[in-house]
XYZ file of C-alpha atoms in Angstrom:
196
model
C -15.282 26.096 -9.980
C -11.706 27.154 -8.863
C -10.536 25.467 -12.312
C -12.753 27.628 -14.136
C -11.939 30.864 -12.113
C -8.107 30.344 -12.642
C -8.611 29.546 -16.242
C -10.622 32.605 -16.856
C -7.858 34.432 -15.188
C -5.008 33.241 -17.523
C -7.254 33.635 -20.561
C -8.079 37.028 -19.588
C -4.541 37.742 -19.393
C -3.658 36.495 -22.610
C -6.714 38.379 -23.877
C -5.529 41.966 -22.215
C -2.190 41.028 -23.786
C -3.141 39.950 -27.194
C -5.923 42.501 -28.339
C -3.171 45.561 -28.470
C -1.026 43.604 -30.012
C -2.960 42.657 -32.825
C -3.280 46.391 -33.977
C 0.328 47.361 -33.707
C 2.604 44.771 -35.996
C 5.447 46.948 -36.475
C 5.513 47.748 -32.708
C 5.667 43.847 -31.910
C 7.984 43.362 -34.339
C 10.047 45.846 -32.917
C 9.785 44.517 -29.349
C 10.490 40.849 -30.801
C 13.510 42.104 -32.279
C 14.626 43.804 -29.034
C 14.907 40.430 -27.218
C 17.762 39.384 -29.558
C 16.831 35.579 -29.099
C 15.373 34.812 -32.596
C 16.443 35.088 -36.387
C 15.003 37.283 -38.259
C 12.621 35.456 -40.004
C 11.341 33.698 -37.110
C 11.182 37.277 -35.345
C 8.474 38.056 -38.155
C 6.557 34.940 -37.929
C 6.329 35.414 -34.038
C 4.985 39.274 -34.457
C 2.464 37.835 -37.137
C 1.301 34.819 -35.336
C 1.614 35.884 -31.358
C -1.547 38.242 -31.484
C -3.700 35.577 -32.563
C -2.340 33.085 -30.271
C -3.000 34.879 -27.554
C -6.415 35.945 -28.590
C -7.280 32.334 -29.463
C -5.851 30.547 -26.575
C -7.359 33.119 -24.080
C -10.738 33.048 -25.441
C -10.655 29.135 -25.132
C -9.374 29.292 -21.643
C -12.459 32.232 -20.621
C -15.062 30.266 -21.998
C -14.004 26.852 -21.062
C -13.630 25.237 -24.351
C -10.878 22.997 -25.057
C -9.553 22.715 -21.214
C -6.622 20.959 -21.108
C -5.204 21.941 -24.500
C -5.856 25.547 -24.199
C -3.997 25.081 -20.939
C -1.139 23.676 -22.370
C -1.005 26.383 -25.098
C -1.014 28.998 -22.793
C 1.838 27.518 -20.680
C 3.960 27.407 -23.865
C 3.100 31.004 -24.142
C 3.970 31.745 -20.508
C 7.117 29.745 -20.740
C 8.386 31.721 -23.864
C 7.725 34.729 -22.128
C 9.589 33.656 -19.073
C 12.787 32.379 -20.874
C 12.955 35.357 -23.120
C 12.720 37.858 -20.240
C 14.915 35.796 -17.845
C 17.607 35.454 -20.488
C 17.710 39.153 -21.021
C 17.872 39.797 -17.604
C 20.469 37.658 -16.677
C 22.482 39.169 -19.475
C 21.943 42.420 -17.898
C 19.795 43.676 -20.565
C 17.288 45.475 -18.699
C 16.657 48.651 -21.187
C 13.830 46.787 -23.510
C 10.002 46.854 -23.686
C 8.690 43.672 -22.185
C 5.812 43.954 -24.763
C 3.175 42.279 -22.164
C 0.446 44.199 -22.551
C 1.216 47.196 -24.691
C 3.994 48.826 -26.125
C 5.957 51.640 -24.743
C 6.485 55.042 -26.914
C 9.598 54.803 -29.182
C 10.832 57.823 -27.329
C 10.283 56.225 -23.958
C 12.727 54.348 -22.265
C 11.619 51.082 -21.522
C 12.484 48.872 -18.909
C 12.329 45.337 -17.651
C 12.718 43.711 -14.183
C 12.526 40.662 -12.497
C 8.885 41.054 -11.734
C 8.133 40.938 -15.337
C 10.008 37.157 -15.545
C 8.323 36.124 -12.012
C 4.942 37.020 -13.175
C 5.369 35.164 -16.799
C 6.992 32.115 -14.620
C 3.714 32.168 -12.253
C 1.412 32.107 -15.483
C 3.054 29.491 -16.794
C 2.714 27.447 -13.540
C -0.915 27.964 -13.353
C -1.446 26.997 -17.075
C 0.563 23.823 -16.372
C -1.469 23.037 -13.363
C -4.709 23.864 -15.319
C -3.466 21.354 -18.138
C -2.800 18.421 -15.446
C -5.770 19.051 -13.606
C -8.142 19.588 -16.669
C -11.592 21.381 -16.204
C -14.251 19.904 -14.121
C -17.852 19.260 -15.143
C -19.742 22.822 -14.137
C -22.985 24.181 -15.106
C -23.641 27.464 -16.708
C -24.385 29.395 -13.587
C -21.104 28.346 -11.729
C -18.793 29.235 -15.244
C -20.674 32.605 -15.173
C -19.559 33.233 -11.728
C -16.405 31.973 -12.582
C -16.062 34.679 -15.406
C -17.413 37.230 -13.017
C -14.762 36.613 -10.443
C -11.994 36.496 -12.866
C -13.097 39.692 -14.451
C -13.384 41.420 -10.889
C -9.876 40.188 -10.106
C -8.545 41.452 -13.575
C -10.039 44.732 -13.175
C -8.521 45.018 -9.668
C -5.096 44.195 -11.134
C -5.564 46.853 -13.702
C -6.584 49.447 -11.241
C -3.620 48.450 -9.255
C -1.306 48.754 -12.330
C -2.344 52.196 -13.218
C -2.200 53.562 -9.558
C 1.152 52.134 -9.543
C 2.334 54.178 -12.486
C 1.119 57.232 -10.957
C 1.514 57.066 -7.030
C 5.076 55.897 -6.077
C 4.961 55.323 -2.527
C 8.188 56.252 -0.421
C 9.681 58.643 -3.291
C 9.477 62.318 -3.103
C 7.758 63.918 -6.274
C 9.832 65.368 -8.753
C 8.485 68.923 -7.761
C 9.400 68.579 -4.361
C 12.767 67.315 -5.515
C 13.429 70.225 -7.696
C 12.063 72.619 -4.493
C 14.816 71.148 -2.816
C 17.328 71.743 -5.117
C 16.454 74.803 -6.034
C 16.683 75.913 -2.623
C 20.353 74.247 -2.363
C 21.265 76.115 -5.536
C 20.237 79.629 -4.163
C 21.960 78.849 -0.938
C 25.117 78.178 -2.764
C 24.842 80.917 -5.208
C 24.329 83.358 -2.198
C 27.482 81.938 -0.274
C 29.801 82.408 -3.647
C 28.274 85.908 -4.185
C 28.808 86.983 -0.802
C 30.840 84.964 1.218
C 33.707 83.493 -0.796
């Protein structure tokens, strides 16, 4: 059953990544170009094919169809993401949209970090392990339980990602920082007006 859970997690992740990309070809093309790794003609092909590949491979893994082949295809996808992220980070290029699950706003300042690269590498390693071991024979109930467990883990991961975007443990809020800066400016203004 563990193989089915891990396959459903990897497949679910690919589905979560592929579905938003399917509706925004121009956004994905902008992201692919941002990596500066492929010739122009290939960038367009990748931008057209990537969402369909992620969705197809993800669905195959989630439903346990073509186990080894789907896992090998997932490994190729995640290795490509890993290489693209790692090469750009090694070049010192952090200001780009990773295009992992959705695209940033054109006016926003997108940023990648080593977390993105390590995450892609981890999914590549899981996919390789799935491809090497192959799916065991399991019943319908075990497959359903594996899907339910994988869905629970994915929902928990999404919840943590959303909280991380809002809550910054150990950082002062902007309002607190601005209040402190405002008090300091008033103190300086008072001193300069009456003191020096």
